[in-house]
Amino acid sequence: MTLRDEIGVNETIVWQGKKDKRVSVFEAIFNPLLIFALIWFAFDMQFISSFLSYGGSFGTGAKSILVFFIIHLAPVWIYIAGVLTAGLKAKHTEYLITDRGIYIKSGIFTTTTEMKPFTDLSHVSVRQGIFDKLFRTGDVITTCSHISTTSSHSENGHFHGMNIENIADYEKIFRLVKEYQEAIYSDTMYPNDLRPSENHGYRTTYMR
């Protein structure tokens, strides 16, 4: 089932896109864990080199030490796994925007589809990291000012919405999401005017 098949019957698709795999891979390589993994690897290699230089043989004791260091190098394996799977995660991440909200489908082995309606969003912003600037991509960040069933942890009084990350046309998507967010969210928060069946409160084509 594609992401298009999971939207509501009365929804209109206005944009669909995917992550830039290059940015995802570079961000996975050059992250804070890189320095920690290098130090950890160098520290363990000193012990392994010392053991081999003092005539360590591959007997039972040597095998036990080898198994110990394979386990002890777990932070290094975690870092390498993160780099190797970054491209796959980006490949399997899809974004879709309708006239009702934002859909994100992600996951390599287990697929998850999330939807955030524009009525939940209160703020929209753009973020560009070092590699975003290098590859001319960006992130569209959304937040919520109230508790909702689809929001995650809070920060500075706001709840996280859903982020559209590492996309080429981030400026266009920022304007698009902002337009829908302002129209729908502002109209929802405005005194209800007895809430007619068709909402004319904020010059929007959004129909309740």
PDB file of C-alpha atoms in Angstrom:
ATOM      1  CA  MET A   1       0.000   0.000   0.000  1.00  0.00           C
ATOM      2  CA  THR A   2       1.384   3.384  -0.994  1.00  0.00           C
ATOM      3  CA  LEU A   3       1.064   6.557   1.052  1.00  0.00           C
ATOM      4  CA  ARG A   4      -1.432   7.901  -1.491  1.00  0.00           C
ATOM      5  CA  ASP A   5      -3.744   4.993  -0.669  1.00  0.00           C
ATOM      6  CA  GLU A   6      -3.814   5.918   3.035  1.00  0.00           C
ATOM      7  CA  ILE A   7      -5.216   9.448   2.835  1.00  0.00           C
ATOM      8  CA  GLY A   8      -8.846  10.326   3.487  1.00  0.00           C
ATOM      9  CA  VAL A   9     -11.455  10.047   0.748  1.00  0.00           C
ATOM     10  CA  ASN A  10     -12.233  13.787   0.782  1.00  0.00           C
ATOM     11  CA  GLU A  11      -8.596  14.940   0.878  1.00  0.00           C
ATOM     12  CA  THR A  12      -6.714  16.527  -2.015  1.00  0.00           C
ATOM     13  CA  ILE A  13      -2.985  15.914  -2.428  1.00  0.00           C
ATOM     14  CA  VAL A  14      -1.048  19.167  -2.856  1.00  0.00           C
ATOM     15  CA  TRP A  15       2.541  17.843  -2.588  1.00  0.00           C
ATOM     16  CA  GLN A  16       4.456  14.587  -2.274  1.00  0.00           C
ATOM     17  CA  GLY A  17       8.198  14.054  -1.846  1.00  0.00           C
ATOM     18  CA  LYS A  18      11.067  12.120  -0.277  1.00  0.00           C
ATOM     19  CA  LYS A  19      14.210  12.774   1.735  1.00  0.00           C
ATOM     20  CA  ASP A  20      17.519  13.544   0.069  1.00  0.00           C
ATOM     21  CA  LYS A  21      19.583  10.400   0.800  1.00  0.00           C
ATOM     22  CA  ARG A  22      22.915  12.231   0.490  1.00  0.00           C
ATOM     23  CA  VAL A  23      22.126  14.607   3.344  1.00  0.00           C
ATOM     24  CA  SER A  24      20.862  11.775   5.538  1.00  0.00           C
ATOM     25  CA  VAL A  25      24.060   9.765   5.022  1.00  0.00           C
ATOM     26  CA  PHE A  26      26.376  12.729   5.658  1.00  0.00           C
ATOM     27  CA  GLU A  27      24.435  13.674   8.797  1.00  0.00           C
ATOM     28  CA  ALA A  28      24.759  10.081  10.011  1.00  0.00           C
ATOM     29  CA  ILE A  29      28.527  10.068   9.396  1.00  0.00           C
ATOM     30  CA  PHE A  30      29.334  13.446  10.929  1.00  0.00           C
ATOM     31  CA  ASN A  31      27.334  13.311  14.146  1.00  0.00           C
ATOM     32  CA  PRO A  32      28.506  13.670  17.798  1.00  0.00           C
ATOM     33  CA  LEU A  33      28.856   9.887  18.118  1.00  0.00           C
ATOM     34  CA  LEU A  34      31.682   9.921  15.532  1.00  0.00           C
ATOM     35  CA  ILE A  35      34.263  11.392  17.943  1.00  0.00           C
ATOM     36  CA  PHE A  36      33.148   9.096  20.761  1.00  0.00           C
ATOM     37  CA  ALA A  37      33.310   6.032  18.461  1.00  0.00           C
ATOM     38  CA  LEU A  38      36.805   6.962  17.225  1.00  0.00           C
ATOM     39  CA  ILE A  39      38.126   7.427  20.774  1.00  0.00           C
ATOM     40  CA  TRP A  40      36.502   4.174  21.900  1.00  0.00           C
ATOM     41  CA  PHE A  41      37.952   2.303  18.886  1.00  0.00           C
ATOM     42  CA  ALA A  42      41.459   3.723  19.438  1.00  0.00           C
ATOM     43  CA  PHE A  43      41.301   2.821  23.156  1.00  0.00           C
ATOM     44  CA  ASP A  44      40.333  -0.801  22.439  1.00  0.00           C
ATOM     45  CA  MET A  45      42.849  -1.145  19.606  1.00  0.00           C
ATOM     46  CA  GLN A  46      45.651  -0.244  22.023  1.00  0.00           C
ATOM     47  CA  PHE A  47      44.747  -3.209  24.213  1.00  0.00           C
ATOM     48  CA  ILE A  48      44.350  -5.532  21.225  1.00  0.00           C
ATOM     49  CA  SER A  49      47.714  -4.429  19.793  1.00  0.00           C
ATOM     50  CA  SER A  50      49.406  -4.870  23.174  1.00  0.00           C
ATOM     51  CA  PHE A  51      47.981  -8.363  23.503  1.00  0.00           C
ATOM     52  CA  LEU A  52      49.202  -9.357  20.030  1.00  0.00           C
ATOM     53  CA  SER A  53      52.636  -7.754  20.491  1.00  0.00           C
ATOM     54  CA  TYR A  54      53.238  -9.747  23.685  1.00  0.00           C
ATOM     55  CA  GLY A  55      52.819 -13.011  21.843  1.00  0.00           C
ATOM     56  CA  GLY A  56      49.119 -13.595  22.292  1.00  0.00           C
ATOM     57  CA  SER A  57      48.020 -16.727  20.462  1.00  0.00           C
ATOM     58  CA  PHE A  58      44.594 -17.694  19.231  1.00  0.00           C
ATOM     59  CA  GLY A  59      43.941 -20.299  21.890  1.00  0.00           C
ATOM     60  CA  THR A  60      40.948 -20.505  24.218  1.00  0.00           C
ATOM     61  CA  GLY A  61      42.082 -17.461  26.209  1.00  0.00           C
ATOM     62  CA  ALA A  62      42.662 -15.412  23.092  1.00  0.00           C
ATOM     63  CA  LYS A  63      39.226 -16.271  21.743  1.00  0.00           C
ATOM     64  CA  SER A  64      37.634 -15.148  25.010  1.00  0.00           C
ATOM     65  CA  ILE A  65      39.494 -11.839  24.811  1.00  0.00           C
ATOM     66  CA  LEU A  66      38.463 -11.443  21.174  1.00  0.00           C
ATOM     67  CA  VAL A  67      34.794 -12.020  22.059  1.00  0.00           C
ATOM     68  CA  PHE A  68      35.120  -9.526  24.915  1.00  0.00           C
ATOM     69  CA  PHE A  69      36.450  -6.801  22.633  1.00  0.00           C
ATOM     70  CA  ILE A  70      33.830  -7.523  19.960  1.00  0.00           C
ATOM     71  CA  ILE A  71      31.183  -6.864  22.618  1.00  0.00           C
ATOM     72  CA  HIS A  72      33.145  -3.980  24.133  1.00  0.00           C
ATOM     73  CA  LEU A  73      33.246  -2.263  20.732  1.00  0.00           C
ATOM     74  CA  ALA A  74      29.434  -1.994  20.764  1.00  0.00           C
ATOM     75  CA  PRO A  75      29.465   1.857  20.505  1.00  0.00           C
ATOM     76  CA  VAL A  76      31.523   1.536  17.314  1.00  0.00           C
ATOM     77  CA  TRP A  77      29.130  -1.047  15.835  1.00  0.00           C
ATOM     78  CA  ILE A  78      26.155   1.164  16.748  1.00  0.00           C
ATOM     79  CA  TYR A  79      27.756   4.110  14.950  1.00  0.00           C
ATOM     80  CA  ILE A  80      28.560   2.027  11.842  1.00  0.00           C
ATOM     81  CA  ALA A  81      25.032   0.579  11.799  1.00  0.00           C
ATOM     82  CA  GLY A  82      23.612   4.109  11.980  1.00  0.00           C
ATOM     83  CA  VAL A  83      25.655   5.170   8.962  1.00  0.00           C
ATOM     84  CA  LEU A  84      24.771   2.045   6.962  1.00  0.00           C
ATOM     85  CA  THR A  85      21.036   2.338   7.636  1.00  0.00           C
ATOM     86  CA  ALA A  86      20.782   6.125   7.124  1.00  0.00           C
ATOM     87  CA  GLY A  87      20.397   5.779   3.374  1.00  0.00           C
ATOM     88  CA  LEU A  88      17.813   3.005   3.734  1.00  0.00           C
ATOM     89  CA  LYS A  89      15.791   5.048   6.226  1.00  0.00           C
ATOM     90  CA  ALA A  90      15.786   8.020   3.852  1.00  0.00           C
ATOM     91  CA  LYS A  91      14.794   5.788   0.931  1.00  0.00           C
ATOM     92  CA  HIS A  92      11.805   4.443   2.873  1.00  0.00           C
ATOM     93  CA  THR A  93      10.650   7.834   4.196  1.00  0.00           C
ATOM     94  CA  GLU A  94       7.812   9.470   2.260  1.00  0.00           C
ATOM     95  CA  TYR A  95       6.140  12.829   2.795  1.00  0.00           C
ATOM     96  CA  LEU A  96       2.706  13.835   1.606  1.00  0.00           C
ATOM     97  CA  ILE A  97       0.690  17.011   2.184  1.00  0.00           C
ATOM     98  CA  THR A  98      -3.042  17.262   1.589  1.00  0.00           C
ATOM     99  CA  ASP A  99      -5.478  20.113   2.153  1.00  0.00           C
ATOM    100  CA  ARG A 100      -6.115  18.618   5.619  1.00  0.00           C
ATOM    101  CA  GLY A 101      -2.685  17.818   7.018  1.00  0.00           C
ATOM    102  CA  ILE A 102       0.769  16.239   6.771  1.00  0.00           C
ATOM    103  CA  TYR A 103       1.423  12.514   6.294  1.00  0.00           C
ATOM    104  CA  ILE A 104       4.766  10.809   6.950  1.00  0.00           C
ATOM    105  CA  LYS A 105       5.512   7.171   6.181  1.00  0.00           C
ATOM    106  CA  SER A 106       8.790   5.705   7.483  1.00  0.00           C
ATOM    107  CA  GLY A 107      10.501   2.497   8.509  1.00  0.00           C
ATOM    108  CA  ILE A 108      12.783  -0.135   6.979  1.00  0.00           C
ATOM    109  CA  PHE A 109      11.436  -3.407   8.371  1.00  0.00           C
ATOM    110  CA  THR A 110       8.364  -2.066  10.173  1.00  0.00           C
ATOM    111  CA  THR A 111       6.448   0.710   8.420  1.00  0.00           C
ATOM    112  CA  THR A 112       4.695   3.490  10.329  1.00  0.00           C
ATOM    113  CA  THR A 113       2.347   6.097   8.857  1.00  0.00           C
ATOM    114  CA  GLU A 114       1.574   9.227  10.879  1.00  0.00           C
ATOM    115  CA  MET A 115      -0.774  12.104  10.130  1.00  0.00           C
ATOM    116  CA  LYS A 116      -0.816  15.575  11.679  1.00  0.00           C
ATOM    117  CA  PRO A 117      -3.887  17.709  10.844  1.00  0.00           C
ATOM    118  CA  PHE A 118      -3.309  21.420  10.244  1.00  0.00           C
ATOM    119  CA  THR A 119      -5.743  22.152  13.096  1.00  0.00           C
ATOM    120  CA  ASP A 120      -3.045  20.901  15.527  1.00  0.00           C
ATOM    121  CA  LEU A 121      -0.248  23.090  14.152  1.00  0.00           C
ATOM    122  CA  SER A 122       0.482  26.528  15.573  1.00  0.00           C
ATOM    123  CA  HIS A 123       4.013  27.317  14.334  1.00  0.00           C
ATOM    124  CA  VAL A 124       5.977  26.548  11.176  1.00  0.00           C
ATOM    125  CA  SER A 125       9.687  27.232  10.657  1.00  0.00           C
ATOM    126  CA  VAL A 126      12.620  26.322   8.406  1.00  0.00           C
ATOM    127  CA  ARG A 127      15.882  24.766   9.581  1.00  0.00           C
ATOM    128  CA  GLN A 128      19.079  24.277   7.580  1.00  0.00           C
ATOM    129  CA  GLY A 129      22.064  22.330   8.839  1.00  0.00           C
ATOM    130  CA  ILE A 130      25.582  22.356   7.397  1.00  0.00           C
ATOM    131  CA  PHE A 131      24.873  19.560   4.932  1.00  0.00           C
ATOM    132  CA  ASP A 132      21.480  21.018   4.046  1.00  0.00           C
ATOM    133  CA  LYS A 133      23.280  24.162   2.894  1.00  0.00           C
ATOM    134  CA  LEU A 134      25.854  22.086   1.031  1.00  0.00           C
ATOM    135  CA  PHE A 135      23.222  20.115  -0.898  1.00  0.00           C
ATOM    136  CA  ARG A 136      20.652  22.951  -1.014  1.00  0.00           C
ATOM    137  CA  THR A 137      18.023  21.197   1.068  1.00  0.00           C
ATOM    138  CA  GLY A 138      16.225  22.092   4.290  1.00  0.00           C
ATOM    139  CA  ASP A 139      13.771  20.990   6.970  1.00  0.00           C
ATOM    140  CA  VAL A 140      10.249  22.282   7.553  1.00  0.00           C
ATOM    141  CA  ILE A 141       9.603  22.190  11.317  1.00  0.00           C
ATOM    142  CA  THR A 142       6.097  22.287  12.798  1.00  0.00           C
ATOM    143  CA  THR A 143       5.054  22.683  16.441  1.00  0.00           C
ATOM    144  CA  CYS A 144       1.819  22.638  18.419  1.00  0.00           C
ATOM    145  CA  SER A 145       0.876  25.028  21.233  1.00  0.00           C
ATOM    146  CA  HIS A 146      -1.569  22.621  22.825  1.00  0.00           C
ATOM    147  CA  ILE A 147      -1.647  18.975  23.809  1.00  0.00           C
ATOM    148  CA  SER A 148      -2.840  16.643  21.083  1.00  0.00           C
ATOM    149  CA  THR A 149      -2.906  12.895  20.645  1.00  0.00           C
ATOM    150  CA  THR A 150      -0.319  13.042  17.862  1.00  0.00           C
ATOM    151  CA  SER A 151       2.213  15.398  19.505  1.00  0.00           C
ATOM    152  CA  SER A 152       5.391  14.234  21.209  1.00  0.00           C
ATOM    153  CA  HIS A 153       7.434  15.777  24.039  1.00  0.00           C
ATOM    154  CA  SER A 154       7.214  19.472  24.853  1.00  0.00           C
ATOM    155  CA  GLU A 155       9.869  22.147  24.539  1.00  0.00           C
ATOM    156  CA  ASN A 156       9.554  25.808  25.565  1.00  0.00           C
ATOM    157  CA  GLY A 157       5.817  25.402  26.058  1.00  0.00           C
ATOM    158  CA  HIS A 158       5.269  23.886  22.606  1.00  0.00           C
ATOM    159  CA  PHE A 159       4.650  20.331  21.491  1.00  0.00           C
ATOM    160  CA  HIS A 160       6.447  18.894  18.508  1.00  0.00           C
ATOM    161  CA  GLY A 161       4.486  18.419  15.339  1.00  0.00           C
ATOM    162  CA  MET A 162       5.832  16.533  12.334  1.00  0.00           C
ATOM    163  CA  ASN A 163       9.011  17.524  10.524  1.00  0.00           C
ATOM    164  CA  ILE A 164       9.599  17.280   6.776  1.00  0.00           C
ATOM    165  CA  GLU A 165      13.368  16.827   6.628  1.00  0.00           C
ATOM    166  CA  ASN A 166      16.081  17.065   3.969  1.00  0.00           C
ATOM    167  CA  ILE A 167      13.915  18.118   1.024  1.00  0.00           C
ATOM    168  CA  ALA A 168      15.000  20.195  -1.972  1.00  0.00           C
ATOM    169  CA  ASP A 169      11.935  22.449  -2.262  1.00  0.00           C
ATOM    170  CA  TYR A 170      11.821  23.289   1.452  1.00  0.00           C
ATOM    171  CA  GLU A 171      11.038  26.991   0.857  1.00  0.00           C
ATOM    172  CA  LYS A 172       8.014  26.160  -1.287  1.00  0.00           C
ATOM    173  CA  ILE A 173       6.778  23.601   1.261  1.00  0.00           C
ATOM    174  CA  PHE A 174       7.306  26.052   4.121  1.00  0.00           C
ATOM    175  CA  ARG A 175       5.076  28.604   2.381  1.00  0.00           C
ATOM    176  CA  LEU A 176       2.506  25.914   1.551  1.00  0.00           C
ATOM    177  CA  VAL A 177       2.282  24.527   5.101  1.00  0.00           C
ATOM    178  CA  LYS A 178       2.271  28.044   6.560  1.00  0.00           C
ATOM    179  CA  GLU A 179      -0.621  29.059   4.312  1.00  0.00           C
ATOM    180  CA  TYR A 180      -2.763  26.092   5.340  1.00  0.00           C
ATOM    181  CA  GLN A 181      -1.703  26.331   8.990  1.00  0.00           C
ATOM    182  CA  GLU A 182      -2.574  30.027   9.258  1.00  0.00           C
ATOM    183  CA  ALA A 183      -5.909  29.629   7.511  1.00  0.00           C
ATOM    184  CA  ILE A 184      -7.129  26.517   9.305  1.00  0.00           C
ATOM    185  CA  TYR A 185      -5.561  26.970  12.743  1.00  0.00           C
ATOM    186  CA  SER A 186      -6.485  30.650  13.040  1.00  0.00           C
ATOM    187  CA  ASP A 187     -10.026  29.937  11.952  1.00  0.00           C
ATOM    188  CA  THR A 188     -10.336  27.078  14.443  1.00  0.00           C
ATOM    189  CA  MET A 189      -9.088  29.255  17.319  1.00  0.00           C
ATOM    190  CA  TYR A 190     -11.315  32.226  16.390  1.00  0.00           C
ATOM    191  CA  PRO A 191     -14.586  32.607  18.376  1.00  0.00           C
ATOM    192  CA  ASN A 192     -16.897  30.135  16.728  1.00  0.00           C
ATOM    193  CA  ASP A 193     -19.608  32.477  15.384  1.00  0.00           C
ATOM    194  CA  LEU A 194     -22.060  29.626  16.043  1.00  0.00           C
ATOM    195  CA  ARG A 195     -19.878  27.501  13.724  1.00  0.00           C
ATOM    196  CA  PRO A 196     -21.886  27.322  10.498  1.00  0.00           C
ATOM    197  CA  SER A 197     -21.644  24.170   8.391  1.00  0.00           C
ATOM    198  CA  GLU A 198     -19.350  26.046   6.005  1.00  0.00           C
ATOM    199  CA  ASN A 199     -16.545  28.013   7.608  1.00  0.00           C
ATOM    200  CA  HIS A 200     -16.057  31.540   6.208  1.00  0.00           C
ATOM    201  CA  GLY A 201     -14.067  32.933   9.123  1.00  0.00           C
ATOM    202  CA  TYR A 202     -10.579  33.256   7.652  1.00  0.00           C
ATOM    203  CA  ARG A 203     -10.784  33.559   3.872  1.00  0.00           C
ATOM    204  CA  THR A 204     -10.064  29.868   3.428  1.00  0.00           C
ATOM    205  CA  THR A 205     -11.369  27.163   1.135  1.00  0.00           C
ATOM    206  CA  TYR A 206     -11.133  24.672   3.981  1.00  0.00           C
ATOM    207  CA  MET A 207     -14.579  23.103   4.540  1.00  0.00           C
ATOM    208  CA  ARG A 208     -15.543  21.573   7.877  1.00  0.00           C
TER     209      ARG A 208
END
